[in-house]
Coordinates of C-alpha atoms in Angstrom, one line a residue:
Chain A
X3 CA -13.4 30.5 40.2
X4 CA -15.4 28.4 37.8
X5 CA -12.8 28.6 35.0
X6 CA -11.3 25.2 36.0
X7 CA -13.9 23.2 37.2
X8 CA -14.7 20.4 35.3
X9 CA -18.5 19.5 34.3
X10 CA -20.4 18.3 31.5
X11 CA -22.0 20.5 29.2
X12 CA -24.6 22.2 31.6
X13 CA -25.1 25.7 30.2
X14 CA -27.7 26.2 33.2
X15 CA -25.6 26.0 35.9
X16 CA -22.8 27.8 34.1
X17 CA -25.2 30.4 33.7
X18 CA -25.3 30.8 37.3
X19 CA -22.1 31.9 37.8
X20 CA -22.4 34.2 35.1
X21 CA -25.4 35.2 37.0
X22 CA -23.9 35.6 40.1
X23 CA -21.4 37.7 38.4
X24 CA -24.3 39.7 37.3
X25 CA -25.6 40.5 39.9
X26 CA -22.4 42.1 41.3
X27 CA -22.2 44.1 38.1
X28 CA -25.9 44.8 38.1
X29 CA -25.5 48.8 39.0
X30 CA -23.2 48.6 36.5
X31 CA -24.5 47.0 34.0
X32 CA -27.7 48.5 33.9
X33 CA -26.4 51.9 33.2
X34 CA -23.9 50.3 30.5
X35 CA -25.3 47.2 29.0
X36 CA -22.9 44.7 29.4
X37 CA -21.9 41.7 27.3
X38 CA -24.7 39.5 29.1
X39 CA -26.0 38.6 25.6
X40 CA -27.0 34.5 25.9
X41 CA -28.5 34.5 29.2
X42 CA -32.8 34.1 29.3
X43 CA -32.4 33.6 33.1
X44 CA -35.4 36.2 34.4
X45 CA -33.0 38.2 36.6
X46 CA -30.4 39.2 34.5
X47 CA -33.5 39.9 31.9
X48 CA -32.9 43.5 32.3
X49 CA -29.2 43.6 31.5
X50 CA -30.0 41.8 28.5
X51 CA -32.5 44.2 27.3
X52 CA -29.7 47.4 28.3
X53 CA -27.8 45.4 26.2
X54 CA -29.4 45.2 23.0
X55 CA -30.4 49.2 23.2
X56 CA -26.7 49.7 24.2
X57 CA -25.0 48.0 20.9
X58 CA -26.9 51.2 19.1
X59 CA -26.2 53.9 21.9
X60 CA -22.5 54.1 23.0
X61 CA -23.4 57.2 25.0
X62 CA -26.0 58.1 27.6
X63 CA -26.9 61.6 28.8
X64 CA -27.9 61.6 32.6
X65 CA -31.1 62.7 33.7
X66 CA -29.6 63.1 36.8
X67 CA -25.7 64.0 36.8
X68 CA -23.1 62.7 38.8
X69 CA -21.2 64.9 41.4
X70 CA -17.4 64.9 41.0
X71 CA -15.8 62.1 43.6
X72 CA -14.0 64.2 45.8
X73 CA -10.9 61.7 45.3
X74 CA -6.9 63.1 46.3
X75 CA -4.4 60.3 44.7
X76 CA -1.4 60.1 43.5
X77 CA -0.2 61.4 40.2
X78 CA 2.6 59.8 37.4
X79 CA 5.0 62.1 38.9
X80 CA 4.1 60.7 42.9
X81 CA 2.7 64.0 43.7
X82 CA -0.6 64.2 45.4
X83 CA -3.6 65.1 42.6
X84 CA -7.0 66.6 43.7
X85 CA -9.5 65.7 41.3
X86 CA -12.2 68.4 42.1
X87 CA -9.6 71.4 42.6
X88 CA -7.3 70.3 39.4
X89 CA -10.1 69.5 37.0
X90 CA -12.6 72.1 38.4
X91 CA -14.6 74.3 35.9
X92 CA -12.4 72.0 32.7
X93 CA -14.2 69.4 30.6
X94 CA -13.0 66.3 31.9
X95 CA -13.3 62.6 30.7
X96 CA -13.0 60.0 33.5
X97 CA -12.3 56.1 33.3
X98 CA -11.0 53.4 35.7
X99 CA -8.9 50.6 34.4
X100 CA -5.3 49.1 34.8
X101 CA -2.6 48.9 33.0
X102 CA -2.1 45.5 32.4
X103 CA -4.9 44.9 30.6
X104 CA -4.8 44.1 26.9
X105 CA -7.7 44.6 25.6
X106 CA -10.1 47.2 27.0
X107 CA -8.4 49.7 28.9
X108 CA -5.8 50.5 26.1
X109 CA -8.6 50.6 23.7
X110 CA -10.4 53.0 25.5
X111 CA -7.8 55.3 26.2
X112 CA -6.5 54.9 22.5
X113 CA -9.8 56.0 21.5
X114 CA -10.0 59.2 23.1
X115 CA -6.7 59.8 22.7
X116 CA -7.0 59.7 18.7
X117 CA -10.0 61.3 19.1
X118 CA -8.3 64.3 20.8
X119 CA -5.9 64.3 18.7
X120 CA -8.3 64.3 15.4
X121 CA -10.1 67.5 17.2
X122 CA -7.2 69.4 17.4
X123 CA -7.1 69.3 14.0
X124 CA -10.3 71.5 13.4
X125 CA -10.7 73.0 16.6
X126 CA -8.1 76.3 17.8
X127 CA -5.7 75.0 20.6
X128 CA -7.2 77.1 23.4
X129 CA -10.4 75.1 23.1
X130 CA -8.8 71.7 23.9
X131 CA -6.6 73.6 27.0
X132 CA -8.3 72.7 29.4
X133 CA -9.6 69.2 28.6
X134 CA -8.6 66.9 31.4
X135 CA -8.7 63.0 30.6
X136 CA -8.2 61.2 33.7
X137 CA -7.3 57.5 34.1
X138 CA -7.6 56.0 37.5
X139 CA -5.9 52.5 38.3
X140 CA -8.2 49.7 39.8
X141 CA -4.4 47.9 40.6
X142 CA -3.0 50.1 42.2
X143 CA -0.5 47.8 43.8
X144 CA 0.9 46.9 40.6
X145 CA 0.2 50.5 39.0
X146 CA 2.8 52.9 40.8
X147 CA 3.0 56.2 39.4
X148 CA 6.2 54.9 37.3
X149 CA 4.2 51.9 35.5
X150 CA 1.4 54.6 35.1
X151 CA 3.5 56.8 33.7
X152 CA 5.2 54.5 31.1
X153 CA 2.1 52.9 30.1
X154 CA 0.2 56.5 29.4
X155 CA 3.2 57.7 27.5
X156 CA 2.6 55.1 24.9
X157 CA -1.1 56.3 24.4
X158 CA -1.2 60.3 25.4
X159 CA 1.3 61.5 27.7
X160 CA -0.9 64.1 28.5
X161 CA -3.4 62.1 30.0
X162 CA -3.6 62.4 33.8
X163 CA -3.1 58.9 35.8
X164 CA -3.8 58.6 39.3
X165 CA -2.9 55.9 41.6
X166 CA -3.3 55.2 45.3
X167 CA -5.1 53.6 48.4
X168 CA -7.7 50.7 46.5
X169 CA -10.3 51.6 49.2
X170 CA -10.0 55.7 48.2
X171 CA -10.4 54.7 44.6
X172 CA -12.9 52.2 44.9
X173 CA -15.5 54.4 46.8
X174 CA -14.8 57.0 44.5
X175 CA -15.7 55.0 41.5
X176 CA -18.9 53.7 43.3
X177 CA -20.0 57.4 43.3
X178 CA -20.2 57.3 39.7
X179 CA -21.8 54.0 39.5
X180 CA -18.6 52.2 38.8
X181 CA -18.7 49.2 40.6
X182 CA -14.5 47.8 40.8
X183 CA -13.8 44.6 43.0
X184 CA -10.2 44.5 44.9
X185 CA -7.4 42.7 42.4
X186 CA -7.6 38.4 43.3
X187 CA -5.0 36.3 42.4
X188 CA -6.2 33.4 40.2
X189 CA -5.2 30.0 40.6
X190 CA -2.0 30.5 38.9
X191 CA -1.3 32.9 41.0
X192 CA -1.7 35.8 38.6
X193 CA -3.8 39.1 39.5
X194 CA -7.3 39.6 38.0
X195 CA -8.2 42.8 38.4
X196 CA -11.0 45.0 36.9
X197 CA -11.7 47.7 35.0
X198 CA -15.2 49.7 34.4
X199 CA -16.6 49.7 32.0
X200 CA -17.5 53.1 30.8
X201 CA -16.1 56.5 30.4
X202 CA -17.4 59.8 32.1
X203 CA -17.8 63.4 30.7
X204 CA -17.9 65.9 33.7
X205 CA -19.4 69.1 32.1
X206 CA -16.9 72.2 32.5
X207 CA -19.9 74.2 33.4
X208 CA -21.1 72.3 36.4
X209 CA -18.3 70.0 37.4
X210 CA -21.0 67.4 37.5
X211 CA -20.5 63.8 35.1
X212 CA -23.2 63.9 32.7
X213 CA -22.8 62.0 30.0
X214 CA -21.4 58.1 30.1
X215 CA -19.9 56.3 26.9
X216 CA -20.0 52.6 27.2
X217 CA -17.0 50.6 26.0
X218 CA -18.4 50.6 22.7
X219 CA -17.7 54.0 22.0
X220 CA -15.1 54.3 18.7
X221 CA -13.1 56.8 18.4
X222 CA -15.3 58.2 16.1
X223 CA -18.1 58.8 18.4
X224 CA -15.8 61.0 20.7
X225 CA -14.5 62.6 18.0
X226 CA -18.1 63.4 17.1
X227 CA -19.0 64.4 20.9
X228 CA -15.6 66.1 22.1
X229 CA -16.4 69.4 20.6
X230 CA -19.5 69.6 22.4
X231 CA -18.4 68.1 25.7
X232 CA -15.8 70.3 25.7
X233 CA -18.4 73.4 26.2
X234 CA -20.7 71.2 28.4
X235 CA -23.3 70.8 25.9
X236 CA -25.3 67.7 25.5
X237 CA -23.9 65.3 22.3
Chain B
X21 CA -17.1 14.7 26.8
X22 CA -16.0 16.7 29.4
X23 CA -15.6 20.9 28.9
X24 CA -15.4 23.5 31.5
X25 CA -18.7 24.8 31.9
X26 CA -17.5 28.1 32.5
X27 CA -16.1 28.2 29.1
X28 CA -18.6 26.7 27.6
X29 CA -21.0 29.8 29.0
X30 CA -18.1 32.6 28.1
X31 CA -17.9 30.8 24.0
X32 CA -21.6 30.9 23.9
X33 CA -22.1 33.8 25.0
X34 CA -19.4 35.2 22.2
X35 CA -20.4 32.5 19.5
X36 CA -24.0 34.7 19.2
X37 CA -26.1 36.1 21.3
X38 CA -28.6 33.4 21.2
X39 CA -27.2 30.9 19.1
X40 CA -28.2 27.1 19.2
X41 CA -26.6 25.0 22.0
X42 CA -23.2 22.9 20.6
X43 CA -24.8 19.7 22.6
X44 CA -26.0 18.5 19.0
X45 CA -22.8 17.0 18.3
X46 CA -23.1 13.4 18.2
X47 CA -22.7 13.0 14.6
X48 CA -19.7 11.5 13.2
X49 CA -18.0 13.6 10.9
X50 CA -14.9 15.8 12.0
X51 CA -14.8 18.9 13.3
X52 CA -13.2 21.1 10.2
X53 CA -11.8 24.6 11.2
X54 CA -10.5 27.6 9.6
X55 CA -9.5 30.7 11.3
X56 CA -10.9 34.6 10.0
X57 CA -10.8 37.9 11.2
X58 CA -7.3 37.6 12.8
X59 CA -5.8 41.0 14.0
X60 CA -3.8 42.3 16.9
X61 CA -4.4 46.0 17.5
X62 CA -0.7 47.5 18.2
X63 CA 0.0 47.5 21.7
X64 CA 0.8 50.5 24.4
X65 CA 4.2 48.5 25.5
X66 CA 5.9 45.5 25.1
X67 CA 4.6 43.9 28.3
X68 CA 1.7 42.8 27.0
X69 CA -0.7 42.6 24.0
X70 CA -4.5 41.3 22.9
X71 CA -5.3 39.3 19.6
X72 CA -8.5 38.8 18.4
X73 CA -9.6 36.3 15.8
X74 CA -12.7 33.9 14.8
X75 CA -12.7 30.2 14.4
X76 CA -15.3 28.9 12.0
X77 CA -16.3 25.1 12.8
X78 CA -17.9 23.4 9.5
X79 CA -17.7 20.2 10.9
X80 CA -20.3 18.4 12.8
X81 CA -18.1 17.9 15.5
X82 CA -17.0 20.3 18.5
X83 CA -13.3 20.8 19.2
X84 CA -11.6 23.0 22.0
X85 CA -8.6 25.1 21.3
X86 CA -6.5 24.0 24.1
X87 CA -3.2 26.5 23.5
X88 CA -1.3 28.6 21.4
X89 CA 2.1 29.2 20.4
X90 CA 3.7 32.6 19.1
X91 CA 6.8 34.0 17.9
X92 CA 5.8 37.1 19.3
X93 CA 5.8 36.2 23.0
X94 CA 6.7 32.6 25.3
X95 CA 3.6 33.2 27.3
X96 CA 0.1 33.2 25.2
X97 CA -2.7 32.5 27.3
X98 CA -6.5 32.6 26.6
X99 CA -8.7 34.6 28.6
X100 CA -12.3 35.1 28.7
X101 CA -14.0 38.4 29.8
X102 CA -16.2 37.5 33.0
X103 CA -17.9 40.9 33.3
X104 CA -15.2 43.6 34.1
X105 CA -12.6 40.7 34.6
X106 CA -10.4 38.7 32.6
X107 CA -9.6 35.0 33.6
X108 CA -7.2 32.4 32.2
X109 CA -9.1 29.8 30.6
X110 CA -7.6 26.3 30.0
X111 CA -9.8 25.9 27.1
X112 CA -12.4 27.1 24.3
X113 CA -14.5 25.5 22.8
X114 CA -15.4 25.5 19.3
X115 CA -19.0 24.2 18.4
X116 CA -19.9 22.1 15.7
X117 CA -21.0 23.9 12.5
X118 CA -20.8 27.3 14.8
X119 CA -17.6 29.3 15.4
X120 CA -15.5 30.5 18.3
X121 CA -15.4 34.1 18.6
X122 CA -12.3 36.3 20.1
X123 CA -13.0 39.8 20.1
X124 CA -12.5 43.0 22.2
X125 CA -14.6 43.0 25.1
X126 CA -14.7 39.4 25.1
X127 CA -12.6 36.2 25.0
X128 CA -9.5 37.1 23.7
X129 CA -5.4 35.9 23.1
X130 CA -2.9 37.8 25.9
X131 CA 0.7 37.9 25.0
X132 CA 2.3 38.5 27.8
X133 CA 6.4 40.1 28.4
X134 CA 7.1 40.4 24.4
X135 CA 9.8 40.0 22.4
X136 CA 9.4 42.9 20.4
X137 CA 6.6 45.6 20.7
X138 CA 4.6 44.5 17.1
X139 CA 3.9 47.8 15.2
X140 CA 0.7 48.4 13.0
X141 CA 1.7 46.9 9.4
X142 CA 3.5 43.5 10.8
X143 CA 2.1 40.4 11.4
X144 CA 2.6 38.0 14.3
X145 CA 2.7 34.1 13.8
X146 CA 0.9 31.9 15.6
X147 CA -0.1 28.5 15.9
X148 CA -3.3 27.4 17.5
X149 CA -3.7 23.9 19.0
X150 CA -6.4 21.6 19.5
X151 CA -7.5 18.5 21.1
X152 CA -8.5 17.0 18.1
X153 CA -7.7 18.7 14.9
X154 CA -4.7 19.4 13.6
X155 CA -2.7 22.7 14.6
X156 CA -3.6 25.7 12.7
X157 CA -0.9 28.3 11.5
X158 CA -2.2 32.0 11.9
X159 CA -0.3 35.3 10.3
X160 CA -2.4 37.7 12.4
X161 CA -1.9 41.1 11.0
X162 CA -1.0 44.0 13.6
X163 CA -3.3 46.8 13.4
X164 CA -3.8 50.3 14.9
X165 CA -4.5 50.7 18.5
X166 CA -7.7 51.8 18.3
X167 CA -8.7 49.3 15.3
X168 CA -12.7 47.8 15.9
X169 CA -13.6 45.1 12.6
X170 CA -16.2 46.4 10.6
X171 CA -18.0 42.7 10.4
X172 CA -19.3 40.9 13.5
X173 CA -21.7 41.9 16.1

């Protein structure tokens, strides 16, 4: 896109494809608070302002819950997975990223996965059963089951990966505000793909995704909010 | 001089949140640049990994770091975070007495098919290179996966 184009220094205009970017993310951003820092343009004004409560709150309670995406994919081991039947009355963390993204998505996952892994130190085993962390690809042509697999065995190879049809996965993440565009190839020819930008608690009471935590989150925040998720309380 | 102004946005953007414009530098003096903050949190495999690290500019002149070289990995690329997607950059800049900032969630160093997987406690060697000043030499320490800096924004 704009990444090679040659011009002199004209923040304005460069703005605008940030801009236009923005808006895409808007839904997105708005819950999450995205790093828009820099831009003064009047539309993206509110995304700045998300932004700046955001860097103090990694985690946001819903006022109105999401329902559980009623998504069938694929699991590491190529076997079909039904979200709302396997993780149905269990405390389950949701995120959509790939795997071949260095920064973010291993981050996340590392968090909450050290952050499990710290709970289980003070809480008794049986409480942490029935936690579910899900990670759905948003490449799912380049994320088979096997690459899934692999790449969640370095971090927790308990966590749950699901792959499949982009569409399916897509429309599913849009019911939980997660906006995901298709993987492009660049001009090298490489794949950008995307990941979202936030992690959601599903409440094992109600099944529904009431809390999100915004990239931000450390692992000592969901260390902080795992024994309470995992009871459906409010952090 | 002539900058992508796609980067320029993405470095701003980093650099602070409101920080002053690099168009200010006309003046003579060199750009002079030293390189903080360096860390690589360990990776999940060996196909790929992120490196972070700041690039203070004293100088009152703007450089761009153009590429990088690693013993870690023969393909080092730059990328900067457009929203929820990383692109290939061909360039950063680095303003004149401001810094370029690479840092999770942001612009950041992909290593790409390793040589080894790095583990937390290693370094990895690098060499940045720049239009105009002279290559800098990096030991950038590997940390743990889920390692955030304490310092920055």
């Amino acid at each position: 896109m704009h990444t090679n184009t040659k011009m002199t220094k004209n923040t304005k205009d460069a703005r605008k494809s940030r801009q236009t970017y923005a808006v895409g993310a808007l839904l997105v951003a708005a819950i999450l608070g995205l790093s828009a820092c820099g831009s003064e343009d009047a539309s993206t004004t509110s995304v700045v302002e998300v932004s700046e409560t955001g860097a103090t709150k990694v985690s946001t309670v819903l006022d109105e819950p999401f329902a559980k995406p009623d998504l069938v994919l694929t699991d590491t081991e190529g076997k079909p997975y039904d979200l709302r039947k396997e993780t149905k009355g269990k405390p389950t963390l949701i995120y959509f990223g790939y795997t071949n993204c260095p920064d973010v998505c291993p981050l996340t996952m590392n968090n909450i996965a050290v952050a499990k892994k710290e709970v289980s130190k003070k809480l008794p085993k049986s409480e942490l059963a029935n936690l579910r962390i899900v990670f759905v690809t948003t490449d799912p042509e380049r994320d088979t089951p096997a690459e899934l697999g692999k790449w969640l065995k370095g971090i927790d190879p308990e966590i749950v990966g699901l792959t499949g049809d982009f569409d399916k996965i897509q429309a599913g993440a849009l019911e939980l505000h997660i906006s995901i565009a298709p993987p492009t190839k660049d001009e090298n020819g490489k794949t950008v793909s995307e990941h979202g930008t936030q992690v959601i608690a599903f409440s094992p009471k109600t099944d529904a995704g009431y809390v999100l935590y915004d990239k931000s989150a450390t692992v000592q925040d969901y260390e902080k909010d795992l024994p309470k998720l995992l009871k459906g309380a409010k952090p | 001089m002539v900058v992508a102004g796609g980067i320029v946005a993405g470095g701003l953007a980093l650099t602070g949140c409101g920080s002053s414009d690099a168009s200010g530098s006309s003046g003579s003096s060199a750009a002079e640049l030293s390189v903080k903050a360096a860390y690589m949190p360990q990776p999940v495999t060996d196909s790929m990994a992120a490196g972070y690290l700041v690039i203070e500019n004293k100088g009152g002149a703007a450089d761009e770091l153009t590429s990088v070289t690693s013993d870690l990995a023969q393909d080092v690329t730059v990328h900067e975070t457009a929203g929820q997607a990383m692109k290939q950059v061909s360039a950063l800049q680095v303003p004149a007495g401001g810094e370029l900032v690479l840092r999770s969630g942001g612009s950041h160093l992909m290593f790409e098919n390793l040589k080894r997987k790095p583990k937390e406690g290693e370094t990895v060697s690098l060499r940045l290179n720049f239009i105009k000043s002279k290559a800098i030499t990096v030991e950038m320490p590997v940390k743990s996966a889920t390692y955030q800096p304490t310092t920055g924004h």
